[in-house]
Coordinates of C-alpha atoms in Angstrom, one line a residue:
X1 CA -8.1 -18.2 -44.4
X2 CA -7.5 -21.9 -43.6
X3 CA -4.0 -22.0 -45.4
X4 CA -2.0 -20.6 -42.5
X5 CA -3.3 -23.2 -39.9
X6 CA -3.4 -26.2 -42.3
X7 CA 0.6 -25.4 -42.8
X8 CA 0.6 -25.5 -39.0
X9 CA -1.7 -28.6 -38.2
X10 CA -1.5 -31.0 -41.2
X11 CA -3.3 -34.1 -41.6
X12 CA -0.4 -37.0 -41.0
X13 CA 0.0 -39.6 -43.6
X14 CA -1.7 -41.9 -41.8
X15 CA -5.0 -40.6 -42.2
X16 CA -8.6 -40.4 -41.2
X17 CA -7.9 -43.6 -38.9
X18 CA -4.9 -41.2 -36.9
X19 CA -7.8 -38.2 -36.9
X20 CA -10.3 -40.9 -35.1
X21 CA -7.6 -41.5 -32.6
X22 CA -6.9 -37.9 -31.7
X23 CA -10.2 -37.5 -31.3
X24 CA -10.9 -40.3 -28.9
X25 CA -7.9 -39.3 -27.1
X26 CA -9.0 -35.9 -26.1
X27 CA -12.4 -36.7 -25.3
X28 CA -10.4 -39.5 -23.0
X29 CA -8.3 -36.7 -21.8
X30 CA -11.6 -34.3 -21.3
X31 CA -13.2 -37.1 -19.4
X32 CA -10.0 -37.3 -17.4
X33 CA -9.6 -33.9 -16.6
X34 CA -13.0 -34.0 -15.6
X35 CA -12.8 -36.9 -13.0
X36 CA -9.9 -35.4 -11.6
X37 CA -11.7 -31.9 -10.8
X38 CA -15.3 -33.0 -10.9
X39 CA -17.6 -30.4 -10.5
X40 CA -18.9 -29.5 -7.0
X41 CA -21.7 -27.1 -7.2
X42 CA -23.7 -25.1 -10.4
X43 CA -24.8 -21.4 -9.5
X44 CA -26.8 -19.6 -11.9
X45 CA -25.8 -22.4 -14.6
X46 CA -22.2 -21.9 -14.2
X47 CA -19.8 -25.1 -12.8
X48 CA -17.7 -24.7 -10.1
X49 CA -15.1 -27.0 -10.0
X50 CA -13.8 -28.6 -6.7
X51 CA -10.1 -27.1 -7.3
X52 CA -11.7 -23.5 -7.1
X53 CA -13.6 -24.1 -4.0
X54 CA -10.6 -26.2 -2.4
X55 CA -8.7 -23.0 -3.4
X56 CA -11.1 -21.0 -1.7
X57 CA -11.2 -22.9 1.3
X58 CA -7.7 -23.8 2.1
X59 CA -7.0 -20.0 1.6
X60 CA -9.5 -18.7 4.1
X61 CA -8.7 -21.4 6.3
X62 CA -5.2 -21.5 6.7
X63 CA -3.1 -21.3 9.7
X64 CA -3.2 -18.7 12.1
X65 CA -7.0 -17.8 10.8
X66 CA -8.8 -17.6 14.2
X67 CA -12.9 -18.2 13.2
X68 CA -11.6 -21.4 11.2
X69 CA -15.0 -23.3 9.2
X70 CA -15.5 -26.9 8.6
X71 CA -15.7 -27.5 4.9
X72 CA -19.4 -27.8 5.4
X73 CA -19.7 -25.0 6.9
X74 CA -17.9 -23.0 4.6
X75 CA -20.2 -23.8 1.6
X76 CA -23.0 -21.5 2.7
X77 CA -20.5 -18.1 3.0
X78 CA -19.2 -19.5 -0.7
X79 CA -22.7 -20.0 -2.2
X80 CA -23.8 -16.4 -1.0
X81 CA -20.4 -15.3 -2.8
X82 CA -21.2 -16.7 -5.9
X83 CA -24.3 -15.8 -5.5
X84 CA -23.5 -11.8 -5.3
X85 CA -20.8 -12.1 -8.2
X86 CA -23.3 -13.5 -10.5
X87 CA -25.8 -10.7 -9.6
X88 CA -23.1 -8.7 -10.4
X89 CA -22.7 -10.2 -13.7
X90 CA -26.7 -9.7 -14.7
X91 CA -26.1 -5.9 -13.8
X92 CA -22.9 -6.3 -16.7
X93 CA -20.7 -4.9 -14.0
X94 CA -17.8 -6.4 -15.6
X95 CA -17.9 -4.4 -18.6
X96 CA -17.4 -1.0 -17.2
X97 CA -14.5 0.3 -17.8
X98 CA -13.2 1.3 -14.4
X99 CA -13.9 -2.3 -13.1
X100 CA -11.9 -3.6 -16.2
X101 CA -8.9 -1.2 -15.4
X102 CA -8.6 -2.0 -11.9
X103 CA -9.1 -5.8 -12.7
X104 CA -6.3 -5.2 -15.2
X105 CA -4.0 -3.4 -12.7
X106 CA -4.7 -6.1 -10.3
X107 CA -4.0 -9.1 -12.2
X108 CA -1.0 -7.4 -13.6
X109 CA 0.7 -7.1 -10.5
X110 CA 1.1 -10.5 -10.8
X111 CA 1.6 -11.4 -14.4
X112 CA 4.6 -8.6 -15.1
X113 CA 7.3 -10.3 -12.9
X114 CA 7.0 -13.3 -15.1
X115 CA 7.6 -11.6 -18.4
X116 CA 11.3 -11.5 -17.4
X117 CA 13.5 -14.3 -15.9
X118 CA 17.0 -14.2 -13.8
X119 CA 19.1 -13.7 -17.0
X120 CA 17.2 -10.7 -18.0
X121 CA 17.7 -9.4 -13.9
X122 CA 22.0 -10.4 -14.5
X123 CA 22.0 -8.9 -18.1
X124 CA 20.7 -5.5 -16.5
X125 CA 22.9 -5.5 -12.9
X126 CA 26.3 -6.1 -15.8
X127 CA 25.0 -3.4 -17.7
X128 CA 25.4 -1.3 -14.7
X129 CA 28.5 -2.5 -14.1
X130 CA 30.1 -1.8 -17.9
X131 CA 28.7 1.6 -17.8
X132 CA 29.9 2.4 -14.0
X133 CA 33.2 0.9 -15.1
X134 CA 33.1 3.3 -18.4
X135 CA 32.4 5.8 -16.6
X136 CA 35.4 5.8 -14.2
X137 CA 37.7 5.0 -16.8
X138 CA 41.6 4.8 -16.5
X139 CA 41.9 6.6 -13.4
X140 CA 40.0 4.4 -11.4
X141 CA 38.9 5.4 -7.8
X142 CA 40.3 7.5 -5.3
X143 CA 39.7 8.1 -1.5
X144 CA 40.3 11.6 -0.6
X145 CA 39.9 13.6 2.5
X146 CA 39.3 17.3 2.8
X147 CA 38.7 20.1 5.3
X148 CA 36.8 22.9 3.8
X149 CA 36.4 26.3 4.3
X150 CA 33.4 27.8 3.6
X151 CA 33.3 30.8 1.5
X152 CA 30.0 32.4 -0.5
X153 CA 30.2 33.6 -3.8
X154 CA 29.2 37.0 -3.3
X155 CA 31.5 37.4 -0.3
X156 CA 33.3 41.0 0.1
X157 CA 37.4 41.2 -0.3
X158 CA 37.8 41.3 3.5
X159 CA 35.9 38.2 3.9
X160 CA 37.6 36.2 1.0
X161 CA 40.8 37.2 2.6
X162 CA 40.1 36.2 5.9
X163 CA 38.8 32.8 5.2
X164 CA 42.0 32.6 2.9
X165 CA 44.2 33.2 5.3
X166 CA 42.6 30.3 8.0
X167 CA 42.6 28.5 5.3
X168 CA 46.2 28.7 4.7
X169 CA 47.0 28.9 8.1
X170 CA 45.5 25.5 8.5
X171 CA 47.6 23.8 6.0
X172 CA 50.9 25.0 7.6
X173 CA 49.6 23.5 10.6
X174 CA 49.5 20.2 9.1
X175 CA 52.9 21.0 7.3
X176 CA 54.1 20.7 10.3
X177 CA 52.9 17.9 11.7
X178 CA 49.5 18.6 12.6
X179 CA 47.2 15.6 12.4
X180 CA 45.0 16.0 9.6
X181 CA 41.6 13.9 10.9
X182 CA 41.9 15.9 14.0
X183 CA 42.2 19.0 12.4
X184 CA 38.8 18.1 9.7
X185 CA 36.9 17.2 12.9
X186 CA 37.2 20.3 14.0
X187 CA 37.7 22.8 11.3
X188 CA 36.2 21.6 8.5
X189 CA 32.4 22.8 7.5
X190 CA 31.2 20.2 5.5
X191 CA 29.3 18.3 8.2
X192 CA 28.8 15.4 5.9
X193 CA 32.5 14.0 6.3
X194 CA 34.0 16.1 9.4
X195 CA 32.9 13.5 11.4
X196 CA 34.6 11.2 9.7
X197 CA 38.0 12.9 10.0
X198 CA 37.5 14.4 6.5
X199 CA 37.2 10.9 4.4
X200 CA 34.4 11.5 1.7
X201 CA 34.3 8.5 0.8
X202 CA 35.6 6.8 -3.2
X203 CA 34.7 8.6 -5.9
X204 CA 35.6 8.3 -9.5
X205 CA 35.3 11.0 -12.1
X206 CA 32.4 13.4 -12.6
X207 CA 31.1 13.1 -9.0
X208 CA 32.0 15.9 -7.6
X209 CA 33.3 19.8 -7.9
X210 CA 36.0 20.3 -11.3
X211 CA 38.0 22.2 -8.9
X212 CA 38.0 19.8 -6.3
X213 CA 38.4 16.6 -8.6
X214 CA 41.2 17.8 -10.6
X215 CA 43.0 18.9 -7.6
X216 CA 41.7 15.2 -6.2
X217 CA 43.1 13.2 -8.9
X218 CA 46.9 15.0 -8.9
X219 CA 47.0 13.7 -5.8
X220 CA 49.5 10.4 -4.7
X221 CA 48.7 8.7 -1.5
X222 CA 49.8 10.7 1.4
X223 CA 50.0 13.9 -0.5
X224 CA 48.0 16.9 1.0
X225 CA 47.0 19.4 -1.3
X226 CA 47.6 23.8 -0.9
X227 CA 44.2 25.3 -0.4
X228 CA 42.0 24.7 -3.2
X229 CA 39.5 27.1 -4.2
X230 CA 35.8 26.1 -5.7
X231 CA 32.6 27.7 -5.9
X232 CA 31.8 26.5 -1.8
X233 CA 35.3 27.4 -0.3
X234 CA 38.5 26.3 0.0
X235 CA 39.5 22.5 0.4
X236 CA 43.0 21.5 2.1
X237 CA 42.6 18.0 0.5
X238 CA 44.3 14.9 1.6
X239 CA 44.6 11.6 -0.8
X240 CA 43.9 8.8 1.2
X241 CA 44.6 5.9 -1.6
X242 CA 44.0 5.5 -5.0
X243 CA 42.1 1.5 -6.3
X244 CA 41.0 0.3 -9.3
X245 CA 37.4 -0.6 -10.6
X246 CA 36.5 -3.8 -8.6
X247 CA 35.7 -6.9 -10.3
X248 CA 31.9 -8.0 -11.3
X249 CA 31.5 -10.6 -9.0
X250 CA 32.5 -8.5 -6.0
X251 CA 30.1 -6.1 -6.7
X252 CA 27.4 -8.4 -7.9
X253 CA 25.2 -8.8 -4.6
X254 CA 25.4 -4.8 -4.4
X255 CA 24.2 -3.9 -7.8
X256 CA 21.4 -6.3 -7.6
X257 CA 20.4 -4.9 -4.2
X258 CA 20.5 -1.9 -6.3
X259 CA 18.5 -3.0 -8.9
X260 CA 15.4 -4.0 -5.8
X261 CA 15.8 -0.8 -3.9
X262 CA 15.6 1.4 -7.2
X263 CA 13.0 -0.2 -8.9
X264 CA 15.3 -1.1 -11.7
X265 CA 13.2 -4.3 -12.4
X266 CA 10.1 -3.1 -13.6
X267 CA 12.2 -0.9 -15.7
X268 CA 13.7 -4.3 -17.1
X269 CA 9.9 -5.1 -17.3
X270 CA 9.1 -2.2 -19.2
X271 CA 12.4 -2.8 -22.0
X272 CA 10.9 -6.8 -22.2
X273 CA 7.4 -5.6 -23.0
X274 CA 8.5 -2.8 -25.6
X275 CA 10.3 -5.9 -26.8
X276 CA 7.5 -8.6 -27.2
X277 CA 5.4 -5.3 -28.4
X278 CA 7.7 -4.9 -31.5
X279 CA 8.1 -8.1 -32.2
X280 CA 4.8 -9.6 -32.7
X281 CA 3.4 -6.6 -33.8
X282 CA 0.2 -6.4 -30.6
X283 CA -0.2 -3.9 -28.3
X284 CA 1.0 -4.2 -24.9
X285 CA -3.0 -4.7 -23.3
X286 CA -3.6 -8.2 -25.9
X287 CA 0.0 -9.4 -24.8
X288 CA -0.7 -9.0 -20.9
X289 CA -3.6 -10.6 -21.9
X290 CA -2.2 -13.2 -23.4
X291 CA 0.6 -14.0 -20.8
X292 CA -2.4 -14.4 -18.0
X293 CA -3.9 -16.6 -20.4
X294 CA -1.2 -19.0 -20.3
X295 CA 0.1 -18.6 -16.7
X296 CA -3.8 -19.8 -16.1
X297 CA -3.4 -22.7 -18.1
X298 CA -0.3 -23.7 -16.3
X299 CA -0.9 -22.8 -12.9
X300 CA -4.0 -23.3 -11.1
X301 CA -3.5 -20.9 -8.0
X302 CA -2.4 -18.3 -10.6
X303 CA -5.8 -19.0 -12.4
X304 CA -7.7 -18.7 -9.2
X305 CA -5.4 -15.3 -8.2
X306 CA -6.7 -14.0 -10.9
X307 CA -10.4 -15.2 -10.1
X308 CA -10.7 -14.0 -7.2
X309 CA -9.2 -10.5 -8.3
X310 CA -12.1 -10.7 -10.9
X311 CA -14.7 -11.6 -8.3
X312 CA -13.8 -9.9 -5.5
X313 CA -14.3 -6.5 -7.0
X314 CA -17.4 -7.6 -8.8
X315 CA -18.7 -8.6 -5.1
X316 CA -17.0 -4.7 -3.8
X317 CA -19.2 -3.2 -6.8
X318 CA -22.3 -4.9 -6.1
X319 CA -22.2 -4.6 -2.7
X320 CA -21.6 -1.5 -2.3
X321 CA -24.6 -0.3 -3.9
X322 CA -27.0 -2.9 -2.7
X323 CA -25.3 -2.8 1.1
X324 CA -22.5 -0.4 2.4
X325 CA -23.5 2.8 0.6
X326 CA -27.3 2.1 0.4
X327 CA -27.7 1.6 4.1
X328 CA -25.3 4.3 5.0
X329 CA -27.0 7.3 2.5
X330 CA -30.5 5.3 3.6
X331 CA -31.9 8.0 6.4
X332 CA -35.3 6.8 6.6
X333 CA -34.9 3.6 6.3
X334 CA -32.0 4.1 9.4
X335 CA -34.3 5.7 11.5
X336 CA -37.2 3.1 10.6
X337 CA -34.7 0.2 11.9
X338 CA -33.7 2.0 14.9
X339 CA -37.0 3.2 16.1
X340 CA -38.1 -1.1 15.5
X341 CA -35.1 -2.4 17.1
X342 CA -34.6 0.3 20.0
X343 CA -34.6 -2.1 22.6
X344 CA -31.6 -3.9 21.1
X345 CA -29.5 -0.6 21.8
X346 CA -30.1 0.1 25.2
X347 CA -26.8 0.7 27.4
X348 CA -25.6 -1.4 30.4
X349 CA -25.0 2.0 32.1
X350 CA -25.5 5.5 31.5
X351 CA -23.5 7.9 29.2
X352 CA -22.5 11.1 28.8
X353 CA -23.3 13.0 25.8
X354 CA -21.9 16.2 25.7
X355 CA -18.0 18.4 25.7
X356 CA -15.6 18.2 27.8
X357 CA -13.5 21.5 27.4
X358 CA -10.7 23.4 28.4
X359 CA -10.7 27.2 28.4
X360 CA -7.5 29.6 28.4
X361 CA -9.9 32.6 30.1
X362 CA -12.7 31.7 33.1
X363 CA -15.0 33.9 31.6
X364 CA -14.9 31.2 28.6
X365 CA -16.6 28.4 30.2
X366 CA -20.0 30.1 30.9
X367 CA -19.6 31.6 27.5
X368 CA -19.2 28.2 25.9
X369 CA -22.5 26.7 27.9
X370 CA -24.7 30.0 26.4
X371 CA -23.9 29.5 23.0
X372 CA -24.5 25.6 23.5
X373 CA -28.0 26.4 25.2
X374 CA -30.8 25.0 23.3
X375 CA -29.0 24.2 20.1
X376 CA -28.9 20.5 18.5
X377 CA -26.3 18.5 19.2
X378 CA -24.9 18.0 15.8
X379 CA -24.5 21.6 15.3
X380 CA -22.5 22.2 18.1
X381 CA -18.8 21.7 16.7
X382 CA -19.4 24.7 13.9
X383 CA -20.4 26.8 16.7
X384 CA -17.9 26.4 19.2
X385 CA -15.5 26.6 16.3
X386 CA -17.2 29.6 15.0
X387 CA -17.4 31.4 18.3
X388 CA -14.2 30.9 20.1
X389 CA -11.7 29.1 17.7
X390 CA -11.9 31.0 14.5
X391 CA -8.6 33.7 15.0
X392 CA -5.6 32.3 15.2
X393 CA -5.3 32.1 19.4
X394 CA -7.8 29.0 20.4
X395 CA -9.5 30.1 22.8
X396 CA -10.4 26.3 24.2
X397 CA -9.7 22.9 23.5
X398 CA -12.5 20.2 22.8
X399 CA -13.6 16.7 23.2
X400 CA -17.4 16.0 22.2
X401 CA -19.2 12.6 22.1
X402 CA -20.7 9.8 23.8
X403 CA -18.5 9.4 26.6
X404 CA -18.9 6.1 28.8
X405 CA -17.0 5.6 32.3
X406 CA -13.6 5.6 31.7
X407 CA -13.4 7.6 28.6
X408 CA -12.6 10.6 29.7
X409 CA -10.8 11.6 32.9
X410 CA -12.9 14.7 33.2
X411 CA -16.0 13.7 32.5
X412 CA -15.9 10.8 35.2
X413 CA -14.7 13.1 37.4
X414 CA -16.8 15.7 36.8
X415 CA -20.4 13.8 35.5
X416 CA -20.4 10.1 36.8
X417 CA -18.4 11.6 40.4
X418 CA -15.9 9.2 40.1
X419 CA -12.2 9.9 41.9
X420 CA -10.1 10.1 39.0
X421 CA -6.9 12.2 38.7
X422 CA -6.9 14.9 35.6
X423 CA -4.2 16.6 34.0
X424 CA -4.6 20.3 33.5
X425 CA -3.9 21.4 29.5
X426 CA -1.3 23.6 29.4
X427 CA -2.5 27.1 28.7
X428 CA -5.6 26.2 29.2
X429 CA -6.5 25.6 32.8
X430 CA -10.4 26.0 33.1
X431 CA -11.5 22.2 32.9
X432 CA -15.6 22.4 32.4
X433 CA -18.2 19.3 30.5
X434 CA -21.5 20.2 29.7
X435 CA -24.2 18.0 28.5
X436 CA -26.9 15.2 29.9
X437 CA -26.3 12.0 31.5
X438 CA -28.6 9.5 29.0
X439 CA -29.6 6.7 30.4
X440 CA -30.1 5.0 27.1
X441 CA -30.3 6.1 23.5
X442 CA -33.1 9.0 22.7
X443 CA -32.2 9.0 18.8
X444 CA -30.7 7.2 16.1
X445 CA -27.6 9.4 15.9
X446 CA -26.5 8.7 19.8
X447 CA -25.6 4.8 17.9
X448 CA -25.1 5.8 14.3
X449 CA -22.2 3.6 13.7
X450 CA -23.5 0.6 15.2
X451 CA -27.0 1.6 13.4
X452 CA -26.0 1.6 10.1
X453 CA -23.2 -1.5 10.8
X454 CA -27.2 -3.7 11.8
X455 CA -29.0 -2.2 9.1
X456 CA -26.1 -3.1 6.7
X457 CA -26.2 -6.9 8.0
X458 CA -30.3 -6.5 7.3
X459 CA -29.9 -5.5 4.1
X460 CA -27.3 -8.4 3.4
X461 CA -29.3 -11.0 4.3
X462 CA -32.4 -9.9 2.7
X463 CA -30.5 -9.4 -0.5
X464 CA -29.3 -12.7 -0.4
X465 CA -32.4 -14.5 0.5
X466 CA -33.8 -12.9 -2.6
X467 CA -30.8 -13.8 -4.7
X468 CA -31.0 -17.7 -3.1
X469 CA -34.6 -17.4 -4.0
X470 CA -33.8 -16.4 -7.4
X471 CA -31.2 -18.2 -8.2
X472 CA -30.4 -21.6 -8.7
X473 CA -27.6 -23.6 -6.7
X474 CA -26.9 -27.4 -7.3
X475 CA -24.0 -28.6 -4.7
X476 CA -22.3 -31.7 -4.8
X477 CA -22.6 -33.4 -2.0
X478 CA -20.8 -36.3 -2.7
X479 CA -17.8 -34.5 -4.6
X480 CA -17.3 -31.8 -1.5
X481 CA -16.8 -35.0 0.6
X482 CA -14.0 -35.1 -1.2
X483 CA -12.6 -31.8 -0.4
X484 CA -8.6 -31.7 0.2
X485 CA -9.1 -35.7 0.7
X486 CA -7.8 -36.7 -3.1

């Protein structure tokens, strides 16, 4: 097995002496390497080196970021990232596979625009020129013009000879002088070019109608044609001028815009990879992972793109289930933070919790505050729904919440008394609230949202206390000084 890389790597003629030099040269070049990007912290035994956190930093920090962090202070929010990644890695998060497929589709987003170069991008847009050119042949391009005539396949004799007859009348007209733009613009039926006096714009070959091509193409410049008839009507067509196939290079800046706006390029992408697949005999997955491979080596922000694709949805994973979706799905543990911090969500002034409504009928807004009477609060959208708006014909029009001055023009109006202008809803012109005037909070579901947004927060930093308890973090302090200062 060591016959294919011993033809590959052999021992010079200079011997074990020229082996003892490469050796001390890359431990040199190690130790180099090294004191250029010293490590600046070790979390959970791994190194971090200072061009990752510099990385980090510089992008979270750039211009135009408004909450802006000293490097100092920017080591904490990086240790507790860390911190939930490797967490994330204990729980083998990594290995599942719809983390590794939307890793994969990530860092491919990125890596497939480098598997093709400019010269793969010009080969393509004179492909599509050559075949265009092909394609139009010796006739080259005309310009024609035409008023048509509608006429449906299925219409009846009288019909057909009626819209013959304008049809022909119309082309007398111009016989004689009639101008033929003036006559398309307002004659002609297909509203795609009447507006333009008739011009369809060029065309080569196989474009458009046989009927109409051949008719097209018999054409010279100037000459109008007798009514032509096609499976849409008759045409009175008009050869505007007949050109040639333009040359590459004034078409060049079109096809390639061509080639952006159709995604042409990750079609060339997709031609390069079958390529590379065929000729070294891997699938397309080991090659994509081999081209990241080297782009890493090569390119440090491309090797810390592709980190912080692979952390950041490691750290969406993770937190997720030990934050976001525990805390929201977490109903007693909601209500046992609410009912402890209650006093933290008391309001600067009253609210409204309640409907305001529109009805189409009077009789409508007592109805509404009956079925309301005594039921909870949550259940009152199904019934109102259930009740009045379940035909067809909505019987009223609702806005329900927690309305605070100046939410609602009808509920200051008509709650806080406040002298404010409403707009009546057309067809429905019964304006009516109902509800109580709170003074604060009664339960946890009058400040759900900013409930569960604390009790999220709680969870956080209790989860990373542990995981800094846990843990072990060794920083640098002497190497971060050195931050973007090298």
């Amino acid at each position: 097995m060591f016959g294919k890389f011993n033809s590959l790597y052999r021992i010079p003629p200079f011997g074990r002496a020229w082996v003892g030099f490469i050796s001390c040269f890359a431990v040199q070049l190690t130790a180099f390497s090294q004191n250029n990007d010293p490590v600046i912290m070790t979390i959970a035994g791994e190194p971090v080196l200072r061009s990752e956190f510099e990385y980090s930093y510089n992008k979270n920090n750039s211009e135009g970021v408004i909450d802006k962090k000293t490097v100092e202070e920017y080591v904490d929010l990086f240790v507790n990232y860390k911190l939930k990644v490797a967490a994330a890695l204990e729980e083998k998060m990594d290995t599942m596979t719809s983390y590794k497929k939307e890793y994969v589709g990530y860092r491919d987003q990125q890596v497939r625009p480098t598997l093709i170069n400019e010269a793969d991008v010009e080969a393509e847009a004179r492909k599509i020129y050559n075949d265009t050119k092909n394609r139009v042949g010796a006739d080259g391009l005309i310009t024609p013009a035409h008023i048509l005539l509608r006429l449906p396949q299925q219409a009846g004799n009288d019909e057909q000879i009626r819209v013959k007859n304008r049809a022909d009348s119309i082309y007398n007209a111009i016989m004689a002088g009639a101008d033929f733009a003036q006559l398309a613009s307002r004659y002609s039926q297909d509203p795609g070019s009447n507006k333009n006096g008739g011009n369809i714009g060029q065309i080569s070959r196989g474009q458009t109608l046989k009927e109409f091509e051949d008719a097209a193409f018999a054409l010279r410049d100037g000459q109008v044609s007798r009514p032509v008839l096609s499976p849409v009507g008759y045409h009175i067509i008009k050869m505007l001028g007949h050109s040639p196939m333009p040359s590459y290079d004034s078409l060049r800046n079109d096809i390639r815009q061509f080639i952006e706006n159709r995604g042409i390029r990750e079609s060339i992408i997709n031609g390069k990879l079958e390529q590379m697949v065929k000729a070294v005999g891997l699938p397309q997955e080991k090659i994509m992972d081999q081209r990241a491979d080297s782009l890493a080596a090569i390119d440090s922000d491309m090797k810390y793109l592709f980190k912080e694709y692979h952390d950041g949805l490691l750290l969406y994973e993770i937190s997720n289930r030990e934050v976001w979706e525990k805390a929201s799905k977490d109903e007693a543990g909601l209500q046992a933070y609410f009912k402890k911090n209650k006093k933290k969500y008391v309001w600067e002034a009253p609210r409204f919790k309640g409907i305001a409504y529109h009805a189409r009928n009077i009789d409508d807004v007592m109805a509404v505050r009956k079925a309301l009477k005594g039921k909870p609060f949550n259940e009152w959208t199904e019934i109102l729904r259930s009740t009045f708006n379940a035909d067809s014909v909505l019987r009223i029009r609702v806005e329900k919440g927690i309305f605070k001055m100046g939410d609602s023009p009808l509920v200051d109006k008509d709650v806080f008394g406040l002298d404010t202008k409403t707009t009546p809803l057309k067809d429905y012109p019964y304006d009516a609230t109902y509800g109580d005037v709170l003074k604060a909070p009664k339960e946890m579901d009058d400040v759900r949202s900013q409930v569960v947004a604390d009790y999220q927060e709680a969870l956080e930093q209790g989860w990373v206390a542990v995981l800094r308890e846990r843990i072990p973090v060794k920083v640098e302090w002497d190497v971060l000084k050195t931050v973007n200062k090298h």
